mmCIF file of C-alpha atoms in Angstrom:
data_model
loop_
_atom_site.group_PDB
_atom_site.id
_atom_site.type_symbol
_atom_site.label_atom_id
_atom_site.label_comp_id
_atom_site.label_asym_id
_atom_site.label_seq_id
_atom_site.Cartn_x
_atom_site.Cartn_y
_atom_site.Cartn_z
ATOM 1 C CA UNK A 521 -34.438 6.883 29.998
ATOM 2 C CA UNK A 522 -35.791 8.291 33.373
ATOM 3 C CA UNK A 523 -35.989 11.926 33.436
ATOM 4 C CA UNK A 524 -37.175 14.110 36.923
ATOM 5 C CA UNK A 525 -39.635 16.340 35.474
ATOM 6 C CA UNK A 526 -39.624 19.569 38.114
ATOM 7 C CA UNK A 527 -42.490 21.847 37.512
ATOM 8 C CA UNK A 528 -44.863 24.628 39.249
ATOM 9 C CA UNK A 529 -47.242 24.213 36.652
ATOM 10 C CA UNK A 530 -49.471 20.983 36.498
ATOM 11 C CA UNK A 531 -52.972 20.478 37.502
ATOM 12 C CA UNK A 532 -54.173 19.215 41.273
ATOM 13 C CA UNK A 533 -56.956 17.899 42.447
ATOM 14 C CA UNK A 534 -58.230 21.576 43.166
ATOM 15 C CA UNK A 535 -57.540 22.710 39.975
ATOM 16 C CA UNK A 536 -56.871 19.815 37.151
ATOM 17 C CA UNK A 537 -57.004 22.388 34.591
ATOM 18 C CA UNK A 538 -53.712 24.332 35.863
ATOM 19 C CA UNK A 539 -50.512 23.797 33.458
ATOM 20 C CA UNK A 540 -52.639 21.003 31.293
ATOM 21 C CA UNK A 541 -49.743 21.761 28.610
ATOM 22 C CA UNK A 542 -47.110 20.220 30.729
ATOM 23 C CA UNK A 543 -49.370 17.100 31.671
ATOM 24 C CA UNK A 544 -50.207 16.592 28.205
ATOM 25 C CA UNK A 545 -46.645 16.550 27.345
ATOM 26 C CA UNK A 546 -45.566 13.919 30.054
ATOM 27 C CA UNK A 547 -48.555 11.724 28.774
ATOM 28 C CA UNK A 548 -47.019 11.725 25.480
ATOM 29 C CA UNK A 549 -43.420 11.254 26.644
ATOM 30 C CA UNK A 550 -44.518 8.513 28.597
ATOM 31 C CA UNK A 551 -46.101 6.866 25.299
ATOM 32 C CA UNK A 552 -42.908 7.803 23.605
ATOM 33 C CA UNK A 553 -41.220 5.465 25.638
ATOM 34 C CA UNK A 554 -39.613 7.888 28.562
ATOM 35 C CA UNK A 555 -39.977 7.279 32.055
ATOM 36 C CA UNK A 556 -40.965 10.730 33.774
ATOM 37 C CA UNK A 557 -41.289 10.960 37.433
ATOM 38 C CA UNK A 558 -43.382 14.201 37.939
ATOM 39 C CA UNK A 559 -42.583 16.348 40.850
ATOM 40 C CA UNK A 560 -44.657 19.766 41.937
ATOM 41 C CA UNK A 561 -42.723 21.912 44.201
ATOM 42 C CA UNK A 562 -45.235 23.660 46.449
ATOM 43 C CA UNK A 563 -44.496 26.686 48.938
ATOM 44 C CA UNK A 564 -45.034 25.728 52.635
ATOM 45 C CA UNK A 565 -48.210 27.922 52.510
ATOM 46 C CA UNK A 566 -50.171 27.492 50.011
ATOM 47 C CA UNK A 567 -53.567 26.208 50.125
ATOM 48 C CA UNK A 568 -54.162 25.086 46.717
ATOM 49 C CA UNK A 569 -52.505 22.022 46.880
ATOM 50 C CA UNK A 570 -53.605 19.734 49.837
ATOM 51 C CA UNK A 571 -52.496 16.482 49.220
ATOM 52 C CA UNK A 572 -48.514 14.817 48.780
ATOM 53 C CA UNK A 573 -49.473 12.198 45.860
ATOM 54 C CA UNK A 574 -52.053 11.745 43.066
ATOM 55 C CA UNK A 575 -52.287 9.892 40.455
ATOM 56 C CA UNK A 576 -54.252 11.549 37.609
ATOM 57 C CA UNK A 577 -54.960 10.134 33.927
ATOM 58 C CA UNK A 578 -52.248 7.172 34.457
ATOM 59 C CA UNK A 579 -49.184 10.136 35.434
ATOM 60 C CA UNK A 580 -48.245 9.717 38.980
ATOM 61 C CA UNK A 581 -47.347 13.017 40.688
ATOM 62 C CA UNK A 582 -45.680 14.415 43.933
ATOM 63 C CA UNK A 583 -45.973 17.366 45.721
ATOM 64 C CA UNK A 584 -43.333 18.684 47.658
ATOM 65 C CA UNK A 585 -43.328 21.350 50.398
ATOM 66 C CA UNK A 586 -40.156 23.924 49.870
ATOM 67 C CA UNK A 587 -39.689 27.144 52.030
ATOM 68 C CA UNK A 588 -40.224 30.304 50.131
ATOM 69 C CA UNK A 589 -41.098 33.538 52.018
ATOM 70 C CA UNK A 590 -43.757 35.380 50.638
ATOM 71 C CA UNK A 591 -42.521 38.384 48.257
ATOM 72 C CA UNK A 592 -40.188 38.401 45.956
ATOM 73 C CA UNK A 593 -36.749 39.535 48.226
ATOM 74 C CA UNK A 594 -34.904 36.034 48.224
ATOM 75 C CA UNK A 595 -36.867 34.713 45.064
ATOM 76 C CA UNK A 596 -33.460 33.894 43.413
ATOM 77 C CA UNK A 597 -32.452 32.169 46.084
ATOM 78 C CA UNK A 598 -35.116 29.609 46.319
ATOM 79 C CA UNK A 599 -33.840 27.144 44.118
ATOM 80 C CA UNK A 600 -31.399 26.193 46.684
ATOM 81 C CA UNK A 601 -34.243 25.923 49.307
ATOM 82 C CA UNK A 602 -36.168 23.688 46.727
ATOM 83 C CA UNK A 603 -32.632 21.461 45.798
ATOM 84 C CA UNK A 604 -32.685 20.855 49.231
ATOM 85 C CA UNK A 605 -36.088 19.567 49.642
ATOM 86 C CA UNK A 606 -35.594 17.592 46.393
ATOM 87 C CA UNK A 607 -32.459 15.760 47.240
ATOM 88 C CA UNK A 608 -34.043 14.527 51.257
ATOM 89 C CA UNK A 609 -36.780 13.071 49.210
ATOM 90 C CA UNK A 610 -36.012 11.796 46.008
ATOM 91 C CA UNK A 611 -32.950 9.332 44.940
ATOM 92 C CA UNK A 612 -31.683 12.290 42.412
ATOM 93 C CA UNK A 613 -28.903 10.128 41.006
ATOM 94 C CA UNK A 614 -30.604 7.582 39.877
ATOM 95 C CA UNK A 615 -31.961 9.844 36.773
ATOM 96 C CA UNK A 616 -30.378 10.137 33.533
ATOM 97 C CA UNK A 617 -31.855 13.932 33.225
ATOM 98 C CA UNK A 618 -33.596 16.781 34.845
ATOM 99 C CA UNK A 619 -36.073 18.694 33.003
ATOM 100 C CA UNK A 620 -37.072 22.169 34.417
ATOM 101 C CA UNK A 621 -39.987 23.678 33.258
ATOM 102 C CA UNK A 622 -38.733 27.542 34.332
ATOM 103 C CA UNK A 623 -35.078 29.125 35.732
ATOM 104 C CA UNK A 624 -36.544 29.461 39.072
ATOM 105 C CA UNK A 625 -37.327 28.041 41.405
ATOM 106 C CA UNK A 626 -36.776 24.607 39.497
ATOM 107 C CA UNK A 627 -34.152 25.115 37.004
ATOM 108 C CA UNK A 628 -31.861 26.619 39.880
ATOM 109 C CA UNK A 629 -32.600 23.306 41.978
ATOM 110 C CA UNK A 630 -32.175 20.863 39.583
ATOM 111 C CA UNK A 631 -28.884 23.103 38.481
ATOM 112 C CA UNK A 632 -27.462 22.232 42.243
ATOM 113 C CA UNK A 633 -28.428 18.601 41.995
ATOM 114 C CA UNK A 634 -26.591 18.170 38.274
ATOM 115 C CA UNK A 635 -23.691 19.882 40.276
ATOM 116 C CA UNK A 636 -24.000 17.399 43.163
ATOM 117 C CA UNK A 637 -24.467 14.269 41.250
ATOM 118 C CA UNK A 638 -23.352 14.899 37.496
ATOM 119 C CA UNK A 639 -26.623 14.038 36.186
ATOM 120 C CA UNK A 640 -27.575 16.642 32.930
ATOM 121 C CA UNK A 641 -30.289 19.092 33.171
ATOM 122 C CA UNK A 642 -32.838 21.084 30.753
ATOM 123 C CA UNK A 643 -34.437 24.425 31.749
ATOM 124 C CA UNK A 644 -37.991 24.707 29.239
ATOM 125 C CA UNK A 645 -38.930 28.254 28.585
ATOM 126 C CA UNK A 646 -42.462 28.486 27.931
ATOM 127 C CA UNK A 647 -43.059 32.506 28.631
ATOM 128 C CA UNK A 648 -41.202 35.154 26.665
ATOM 129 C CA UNK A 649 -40.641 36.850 30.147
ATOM 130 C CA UNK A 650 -37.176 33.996 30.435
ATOM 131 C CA UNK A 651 -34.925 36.076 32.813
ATOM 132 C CA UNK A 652 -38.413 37.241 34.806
ATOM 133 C CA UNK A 653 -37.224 40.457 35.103
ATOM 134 C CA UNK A 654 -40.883 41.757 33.491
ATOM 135 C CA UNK A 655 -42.551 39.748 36.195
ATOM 136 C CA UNK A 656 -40.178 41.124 38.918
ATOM 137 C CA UNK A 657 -39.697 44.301 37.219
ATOM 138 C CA UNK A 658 -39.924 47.258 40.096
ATOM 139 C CA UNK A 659 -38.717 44.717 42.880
ATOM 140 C CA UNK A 660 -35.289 45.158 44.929
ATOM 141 C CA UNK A 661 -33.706 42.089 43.889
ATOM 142 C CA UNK A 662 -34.760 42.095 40.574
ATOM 143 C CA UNK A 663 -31.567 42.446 38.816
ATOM 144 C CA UNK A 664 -30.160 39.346 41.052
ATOM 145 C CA UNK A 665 -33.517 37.386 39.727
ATOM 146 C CA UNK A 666 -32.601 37.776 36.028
ATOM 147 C CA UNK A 667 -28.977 37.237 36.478
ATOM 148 C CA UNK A 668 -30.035 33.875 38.517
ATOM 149 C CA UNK A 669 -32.101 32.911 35.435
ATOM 150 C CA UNK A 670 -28.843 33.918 33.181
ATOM 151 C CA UNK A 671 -26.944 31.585 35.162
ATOM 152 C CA UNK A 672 -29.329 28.367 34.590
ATOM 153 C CA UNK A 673 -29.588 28.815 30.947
ATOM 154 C CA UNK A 674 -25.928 29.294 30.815
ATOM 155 C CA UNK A 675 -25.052 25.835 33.063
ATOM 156 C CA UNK A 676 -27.685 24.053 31.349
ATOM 157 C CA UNK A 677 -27.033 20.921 29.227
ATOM 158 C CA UNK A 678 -29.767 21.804 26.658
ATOM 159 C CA UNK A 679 -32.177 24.771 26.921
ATOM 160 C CA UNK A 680 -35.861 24.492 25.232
ATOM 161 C CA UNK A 681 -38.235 27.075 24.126
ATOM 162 C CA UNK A 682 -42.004 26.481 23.178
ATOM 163 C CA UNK A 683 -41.387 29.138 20.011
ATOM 164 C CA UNK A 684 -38.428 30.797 18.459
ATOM 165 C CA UNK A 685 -39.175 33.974 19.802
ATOM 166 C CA UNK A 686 -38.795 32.246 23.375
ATOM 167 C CA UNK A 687 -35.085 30.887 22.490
ATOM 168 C CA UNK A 688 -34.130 34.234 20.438
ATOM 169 C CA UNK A 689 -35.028 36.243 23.792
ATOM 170 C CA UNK A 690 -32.449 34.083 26.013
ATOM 171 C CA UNK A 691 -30.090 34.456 22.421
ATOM 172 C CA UNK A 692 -29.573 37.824 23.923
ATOM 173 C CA UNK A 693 -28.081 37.341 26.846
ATOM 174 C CA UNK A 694 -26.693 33.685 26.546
ATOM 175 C CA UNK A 695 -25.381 31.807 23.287
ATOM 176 C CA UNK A 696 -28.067 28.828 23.013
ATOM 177 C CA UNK A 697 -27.496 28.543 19.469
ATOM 178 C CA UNK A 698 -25.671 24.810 20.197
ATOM 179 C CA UNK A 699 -28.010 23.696 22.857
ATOM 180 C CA UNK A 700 -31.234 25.473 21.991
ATOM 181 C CA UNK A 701 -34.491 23.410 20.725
ATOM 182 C CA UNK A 702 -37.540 24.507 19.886
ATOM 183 C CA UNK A 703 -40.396 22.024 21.347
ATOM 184 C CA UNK A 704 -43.825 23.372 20.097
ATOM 185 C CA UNK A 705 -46.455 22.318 22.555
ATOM 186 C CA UNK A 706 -48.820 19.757 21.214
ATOM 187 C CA UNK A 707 -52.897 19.017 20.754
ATOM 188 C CA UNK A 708 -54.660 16.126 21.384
ATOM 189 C CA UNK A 709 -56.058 15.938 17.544
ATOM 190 C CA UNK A 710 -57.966 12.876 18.304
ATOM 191 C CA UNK A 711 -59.922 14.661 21.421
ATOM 192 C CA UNK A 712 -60.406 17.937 19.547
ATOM 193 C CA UNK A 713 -61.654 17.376 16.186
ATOM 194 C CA UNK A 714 -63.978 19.577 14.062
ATOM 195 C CA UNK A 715 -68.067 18.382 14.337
ATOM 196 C CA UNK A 716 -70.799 19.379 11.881
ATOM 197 C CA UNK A 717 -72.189 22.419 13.122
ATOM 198 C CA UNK A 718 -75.613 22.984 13.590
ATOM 199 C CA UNK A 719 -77.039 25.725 11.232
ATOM 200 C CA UNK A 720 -77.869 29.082 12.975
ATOM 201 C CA UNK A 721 -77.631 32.686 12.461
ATOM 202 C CA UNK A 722 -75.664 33.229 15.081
ATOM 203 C CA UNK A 723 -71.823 33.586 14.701
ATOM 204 C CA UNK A 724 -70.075 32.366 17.534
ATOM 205 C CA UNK A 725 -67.191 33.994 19.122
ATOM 206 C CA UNK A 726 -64.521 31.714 21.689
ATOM 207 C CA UNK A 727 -61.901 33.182 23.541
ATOM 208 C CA UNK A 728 -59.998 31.285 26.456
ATOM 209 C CA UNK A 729 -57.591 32.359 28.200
ATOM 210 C CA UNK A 730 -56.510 34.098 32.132
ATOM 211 C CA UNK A 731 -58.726 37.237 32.979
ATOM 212 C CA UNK A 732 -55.018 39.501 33.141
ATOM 213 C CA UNK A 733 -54.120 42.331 31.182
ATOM 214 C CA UNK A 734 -52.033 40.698 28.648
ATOM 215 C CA UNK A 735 -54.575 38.225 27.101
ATOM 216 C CA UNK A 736 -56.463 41.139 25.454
ATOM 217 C CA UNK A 737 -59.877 40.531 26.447
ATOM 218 C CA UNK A 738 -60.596 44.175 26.404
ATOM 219 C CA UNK A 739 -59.697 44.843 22.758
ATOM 220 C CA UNK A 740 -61.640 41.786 21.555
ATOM 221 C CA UNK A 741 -64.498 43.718 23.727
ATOM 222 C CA UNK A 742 -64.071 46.856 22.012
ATOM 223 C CA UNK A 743 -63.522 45.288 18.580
ATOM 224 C CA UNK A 744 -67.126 43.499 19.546
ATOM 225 C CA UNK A 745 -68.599 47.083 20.095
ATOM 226 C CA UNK A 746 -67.619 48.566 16.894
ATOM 227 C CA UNK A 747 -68.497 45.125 14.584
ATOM 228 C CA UNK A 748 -72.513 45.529 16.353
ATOM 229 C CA UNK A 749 -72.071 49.026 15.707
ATOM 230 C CA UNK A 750 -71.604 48.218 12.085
ATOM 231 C CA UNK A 751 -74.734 45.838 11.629
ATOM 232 C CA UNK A 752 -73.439 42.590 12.614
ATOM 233 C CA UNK A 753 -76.061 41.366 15.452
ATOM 234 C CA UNK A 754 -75.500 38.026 14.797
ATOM 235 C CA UNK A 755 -72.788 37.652 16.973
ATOM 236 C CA UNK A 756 -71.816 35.816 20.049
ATOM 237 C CA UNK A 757 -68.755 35.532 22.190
ATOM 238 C CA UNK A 758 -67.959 33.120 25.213
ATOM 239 C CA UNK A 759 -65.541 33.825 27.158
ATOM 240 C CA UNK A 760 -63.943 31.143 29.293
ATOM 241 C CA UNK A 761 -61.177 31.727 31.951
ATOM 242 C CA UNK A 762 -60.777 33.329 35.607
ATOM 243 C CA UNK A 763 -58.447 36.248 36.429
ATOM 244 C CA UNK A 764 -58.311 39.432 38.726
ATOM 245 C CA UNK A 765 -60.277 41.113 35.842
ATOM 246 C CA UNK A 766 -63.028 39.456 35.336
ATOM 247 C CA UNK A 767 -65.862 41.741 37.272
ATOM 248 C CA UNK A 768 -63.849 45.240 35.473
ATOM 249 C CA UNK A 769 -64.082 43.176 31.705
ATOM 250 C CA UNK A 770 -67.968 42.376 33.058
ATOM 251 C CA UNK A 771 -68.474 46.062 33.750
ATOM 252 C CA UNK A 772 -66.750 46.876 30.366
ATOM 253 C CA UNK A 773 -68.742 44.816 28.543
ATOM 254 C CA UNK A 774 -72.300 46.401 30.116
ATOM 255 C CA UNK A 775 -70.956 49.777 29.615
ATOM 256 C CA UNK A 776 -70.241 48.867 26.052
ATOM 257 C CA UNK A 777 -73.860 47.699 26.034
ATOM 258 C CA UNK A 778 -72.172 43.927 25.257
ATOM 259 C CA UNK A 779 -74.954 41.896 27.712
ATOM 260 C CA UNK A 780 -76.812 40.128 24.703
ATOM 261 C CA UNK A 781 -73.695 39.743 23.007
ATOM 262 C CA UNK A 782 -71.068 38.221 25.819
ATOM 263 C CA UNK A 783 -70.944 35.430 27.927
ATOM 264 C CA UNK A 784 -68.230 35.142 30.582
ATOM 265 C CA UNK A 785 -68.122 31.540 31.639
ATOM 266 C CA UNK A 786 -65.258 31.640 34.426
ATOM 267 C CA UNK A 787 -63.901 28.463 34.768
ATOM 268 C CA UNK A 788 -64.925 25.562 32.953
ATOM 269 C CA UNK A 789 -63.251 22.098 32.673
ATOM 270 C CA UNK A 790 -60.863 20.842 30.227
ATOM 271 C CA UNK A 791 -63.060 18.671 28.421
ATOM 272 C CA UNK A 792 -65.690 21.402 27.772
ATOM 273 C CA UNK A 793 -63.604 23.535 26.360
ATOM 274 C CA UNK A 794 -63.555 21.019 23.152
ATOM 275 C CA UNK A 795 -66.903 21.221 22.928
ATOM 276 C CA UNK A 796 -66.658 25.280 23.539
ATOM 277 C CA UNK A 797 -64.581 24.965 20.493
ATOM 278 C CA UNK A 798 -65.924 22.737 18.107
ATOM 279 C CA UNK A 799 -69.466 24.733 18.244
ATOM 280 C CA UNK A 800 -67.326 27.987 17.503
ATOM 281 C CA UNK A 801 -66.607 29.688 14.256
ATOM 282 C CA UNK A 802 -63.692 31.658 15.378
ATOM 283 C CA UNK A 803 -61.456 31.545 18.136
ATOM 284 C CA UNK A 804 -59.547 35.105 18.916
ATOM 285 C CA UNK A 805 -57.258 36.007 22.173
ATOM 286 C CA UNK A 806 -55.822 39.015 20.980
ATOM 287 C CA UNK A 807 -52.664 38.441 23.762
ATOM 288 C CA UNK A 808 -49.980 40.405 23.140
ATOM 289 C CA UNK A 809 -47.329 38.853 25.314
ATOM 290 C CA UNK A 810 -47.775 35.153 24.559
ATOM 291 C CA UNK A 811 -44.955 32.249 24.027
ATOM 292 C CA UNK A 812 -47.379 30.269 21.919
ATOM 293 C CA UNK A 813 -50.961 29.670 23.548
ATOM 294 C CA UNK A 814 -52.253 26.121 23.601
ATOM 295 C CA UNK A 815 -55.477 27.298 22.838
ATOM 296 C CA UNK A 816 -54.447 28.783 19.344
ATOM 297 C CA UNK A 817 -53.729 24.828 18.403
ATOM 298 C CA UNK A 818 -56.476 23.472 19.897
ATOM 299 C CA UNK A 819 -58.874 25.953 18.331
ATOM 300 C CA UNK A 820 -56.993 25.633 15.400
ATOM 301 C CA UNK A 821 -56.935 21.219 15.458
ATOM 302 C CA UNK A 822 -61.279 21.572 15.633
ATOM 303 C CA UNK A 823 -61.215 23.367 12.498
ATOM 304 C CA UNK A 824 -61.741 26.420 13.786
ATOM 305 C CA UNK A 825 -59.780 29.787 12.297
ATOM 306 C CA UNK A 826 -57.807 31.717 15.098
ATOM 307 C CA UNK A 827 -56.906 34.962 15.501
ATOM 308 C CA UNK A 828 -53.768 35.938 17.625
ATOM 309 C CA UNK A 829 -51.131 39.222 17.509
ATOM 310 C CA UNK A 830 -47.847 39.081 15.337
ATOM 311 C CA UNK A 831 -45.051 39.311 17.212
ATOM 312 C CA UNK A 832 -45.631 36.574 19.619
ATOM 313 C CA UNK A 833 -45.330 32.946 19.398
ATOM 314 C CA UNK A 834 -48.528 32.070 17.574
ATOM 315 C CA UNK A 835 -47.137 34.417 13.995
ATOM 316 C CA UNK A 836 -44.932 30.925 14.121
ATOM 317 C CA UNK A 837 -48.168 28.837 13.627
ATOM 318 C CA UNK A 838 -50.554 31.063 11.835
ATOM 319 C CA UNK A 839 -50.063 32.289 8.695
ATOM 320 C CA UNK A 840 -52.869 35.112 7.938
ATOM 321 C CA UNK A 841 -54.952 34.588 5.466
ATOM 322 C CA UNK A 842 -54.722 31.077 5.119
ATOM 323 C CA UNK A 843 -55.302 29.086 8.349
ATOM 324 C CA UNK A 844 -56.388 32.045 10.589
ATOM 325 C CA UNK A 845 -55.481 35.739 11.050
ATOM 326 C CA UNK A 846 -52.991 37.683 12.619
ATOM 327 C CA UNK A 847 -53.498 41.539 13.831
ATOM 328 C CA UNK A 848 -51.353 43.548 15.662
ATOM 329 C CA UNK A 849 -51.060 44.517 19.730
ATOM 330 C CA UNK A 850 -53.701 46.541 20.738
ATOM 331 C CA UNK A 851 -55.053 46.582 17.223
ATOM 332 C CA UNK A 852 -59.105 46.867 17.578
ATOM 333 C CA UNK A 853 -59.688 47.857 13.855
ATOM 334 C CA UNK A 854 -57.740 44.487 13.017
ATOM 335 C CA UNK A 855 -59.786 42.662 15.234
ATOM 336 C CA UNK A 856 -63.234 44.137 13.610
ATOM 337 C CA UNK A 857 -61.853 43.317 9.744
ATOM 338 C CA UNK A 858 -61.398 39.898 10.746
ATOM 339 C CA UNK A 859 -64.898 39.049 12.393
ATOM 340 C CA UNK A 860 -66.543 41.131 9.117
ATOM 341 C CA UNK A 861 -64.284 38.906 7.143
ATOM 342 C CA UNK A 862 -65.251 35.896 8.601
ATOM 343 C CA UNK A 863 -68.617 36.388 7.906
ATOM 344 C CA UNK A 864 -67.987 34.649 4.726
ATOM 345 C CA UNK A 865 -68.821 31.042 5.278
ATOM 346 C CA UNK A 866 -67.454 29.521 2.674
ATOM 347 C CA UNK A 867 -63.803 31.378 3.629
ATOM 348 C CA UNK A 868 -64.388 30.369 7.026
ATOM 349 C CA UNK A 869 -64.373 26.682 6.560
ATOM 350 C CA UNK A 870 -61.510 26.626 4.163
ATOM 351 C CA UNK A 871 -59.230 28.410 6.828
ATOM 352 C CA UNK A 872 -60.746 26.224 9.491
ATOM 353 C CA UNK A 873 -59.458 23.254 7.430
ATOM 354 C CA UNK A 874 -56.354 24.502 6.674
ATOM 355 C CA UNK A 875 -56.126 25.205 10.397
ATOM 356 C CA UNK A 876 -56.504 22.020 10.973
ATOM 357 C CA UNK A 877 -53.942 20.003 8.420
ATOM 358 C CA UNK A 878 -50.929 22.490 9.679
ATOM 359 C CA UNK A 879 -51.856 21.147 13.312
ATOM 360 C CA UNK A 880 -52.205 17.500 12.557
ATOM 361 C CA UNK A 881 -48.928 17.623 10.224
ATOM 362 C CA UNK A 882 -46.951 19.598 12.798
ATOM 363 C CA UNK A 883 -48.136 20.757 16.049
ATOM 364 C CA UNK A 884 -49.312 16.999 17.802
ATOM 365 C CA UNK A 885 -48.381 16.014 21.245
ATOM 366 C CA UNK A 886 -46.738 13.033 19.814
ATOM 367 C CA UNK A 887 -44.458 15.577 17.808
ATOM 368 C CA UNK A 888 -43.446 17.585 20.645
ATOM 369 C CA UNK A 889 -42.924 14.408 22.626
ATOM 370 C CA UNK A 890 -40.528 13.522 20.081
ATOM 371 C CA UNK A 891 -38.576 16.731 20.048
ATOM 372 C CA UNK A 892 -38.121 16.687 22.963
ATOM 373 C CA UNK A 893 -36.631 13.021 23.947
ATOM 374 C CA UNK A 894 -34.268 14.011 21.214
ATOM 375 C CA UNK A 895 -33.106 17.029 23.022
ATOM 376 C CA UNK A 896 -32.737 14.757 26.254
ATOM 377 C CA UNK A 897 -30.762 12.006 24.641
ATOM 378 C CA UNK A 898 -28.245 14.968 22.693
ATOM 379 C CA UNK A 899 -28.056 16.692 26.550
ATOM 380 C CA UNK A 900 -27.088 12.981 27.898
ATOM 381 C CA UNK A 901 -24.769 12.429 25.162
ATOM 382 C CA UNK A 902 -22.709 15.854 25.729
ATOM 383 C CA UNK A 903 -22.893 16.159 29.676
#
């Protein structure tokens, strides 16, 4: 089977950390057996990106140059500029499938080429924002942008959703119940793997994730506050990611008088966030607008408890109490109960193994991998 896998999120040589999900993914479809052609469509002016080819960890991927103006006013109609771009470089019929990892820009282009050349196509949801009319909300067009993104799920031949919660948004607006697939994304379990801790006092705190409202960094700050209020100096948290707020959550955490307590780390490379994990005893990103959250299963597959908001993908994973915790959005009191509760070592390594059997039973790359062909080979079979 050769399937054109169109995305805007993979790493580059700038930044090989950026949409490590997807990559992860292709690596394991390509051990399952699928032949994936990787394509990164690119905006004539970015910077990020400044080379047409690369070949990282035995995936070969190509960046291609689309017109886009900057703004959102013809966002829903760059998919055509992209199809374009897509069908003057690439043989598109010669694929058996096209797998879009969003509505737009990609889905819309690889809906134009199915049109052109009758080849089936998949749109992957992997945000809970699936029409992008949160992202867009406020903008002129922004009605035309979700009704776009209506359209693609609508045409496609198979529509896939990294949680329930991501497939029983588009439910709303578009019947997917027939051609709807949850594909969980994966963990390397071999890669991150629980170690034998070292024996200190301290109790260390991980959170990864974007510095942007919606992770939650600021409530696990707070939550922080009120825990060292309460006697419990022994903690540490490290906090790895870059964002727009990272000097305002620096400032929060001095006025909070945080400094001994906090590290902010920025951005660190993929394969130091294993060992970020393995030396932690809980991971928390309180994110209250989240699909699923690799990190959850990869804190989760080094024995490690996590701690992530109902309501989002991750309630689908977790179940509280037993292999981590679940609070609610924007709860800080939730937050502190869980660090106090953790405190308990003997509880904490139970939950960290049970964290890690439901990953290794369920949530490996090679599982999603396998989802996944299956929903390609039932969107071939049906086109």
């Amino acid at each position: 089977m050769r399937v054109l896998y169109v995305t805007g999120m993979y790493p580059n040589p700038t930044y090989p950390q950026k949409g490590i999900f997807c990559h992860e993914q292709v690596k394991a479809l390509q051990k399952a057996g699928v032949d994936v052609t990787v394509v990164v469509p690119v905006v004539f002016y970015d910077r990020e990106v400044k080379v047409k080819t690369w070949e990282y960890e035995g995936v070969k991927i190509r960046y291609i140059k689309f017109f886009k103006l900057p703004g959102t006013r013809d966002f829903h109609k760059t998919g055509k500029s992209l199809f374009r771009k897509l069908d003057k470089k690439l043989d598109l019929k010669s694929f058996d499938v096209y797998h879009a990892d969003a509505p737009l820009p990609a889905g819309m282009a690889v809906m134009q080429a199915s049109k052109k050349y009758g080849v089936p196509f998949v749109v992957h949801g992997h945000g809970l924002d699936v029409f992008l009319d949160k992202s867009y909300e406020g903008a002129k067009n922004c009605d035309k942008i979700a009704a776009t993104c209506q359209l693609v799920y609508e045409q496609a031949n198979a529509v896939i959703g990294v949680s329930q919660k991501v497939l029983d948004r588009i439910q709303k607006r578009v019947d997917v119940s027939k051609k709807g697939y949850v594909v969980y994304n994966g963990v390397d379990t071999d890669a991150f793997i629980p170690i034998e801790k070292e024996k200190t006092d301290v109790f260390m705190i991980s959170s990864v994730g974007n510095l942007i409202p919606l992770k939650g960094h600021k409530y696990l700050l707070h939550a922080l506050q009120i825990a060292v209020e309460k006697g419990y100096h022994n903690l540490k948290c490290v906090i790895a990611g870059r964002g727009y707020l990272e000097e305002e959550l620096k400032e929060l955490a001095a006025d909070l008088g945080l400094q001994d307590y906090v590290d902010f780390k920025g951005y660190i490379p993929y394969s130091e966030i294993v060992s970020l994990m393995q030396n932690s005893d809980v991971f928390i990103l309180p994110s209250y607008y989240e699909a699923i959250g690799c990190v959850y299963l990869e804190a989760m597959a080094c024995g490690v408890p996590a701690v992530g908001c109902r309501k989002n993908g991750i309630d689908e994973v977790i179940i509280d109490d037993e292999n981590g915790y679940l609070v609610d959005n924007h709860n800080i009191e939730q937050i502190v109960d869980c660090l106090i509760a953790l405190q308990d070592e003997k509880k904490c390594m139970e939950m960290g193994k049970a964290a890690r059997k439901t990953v290794v039973e369920n949530y490996t790359w090679k599982n999603s991998a396998e989802t996944l062909k299956k929903a390609y080979e039932t969107a071939c079979a049906v086109k």
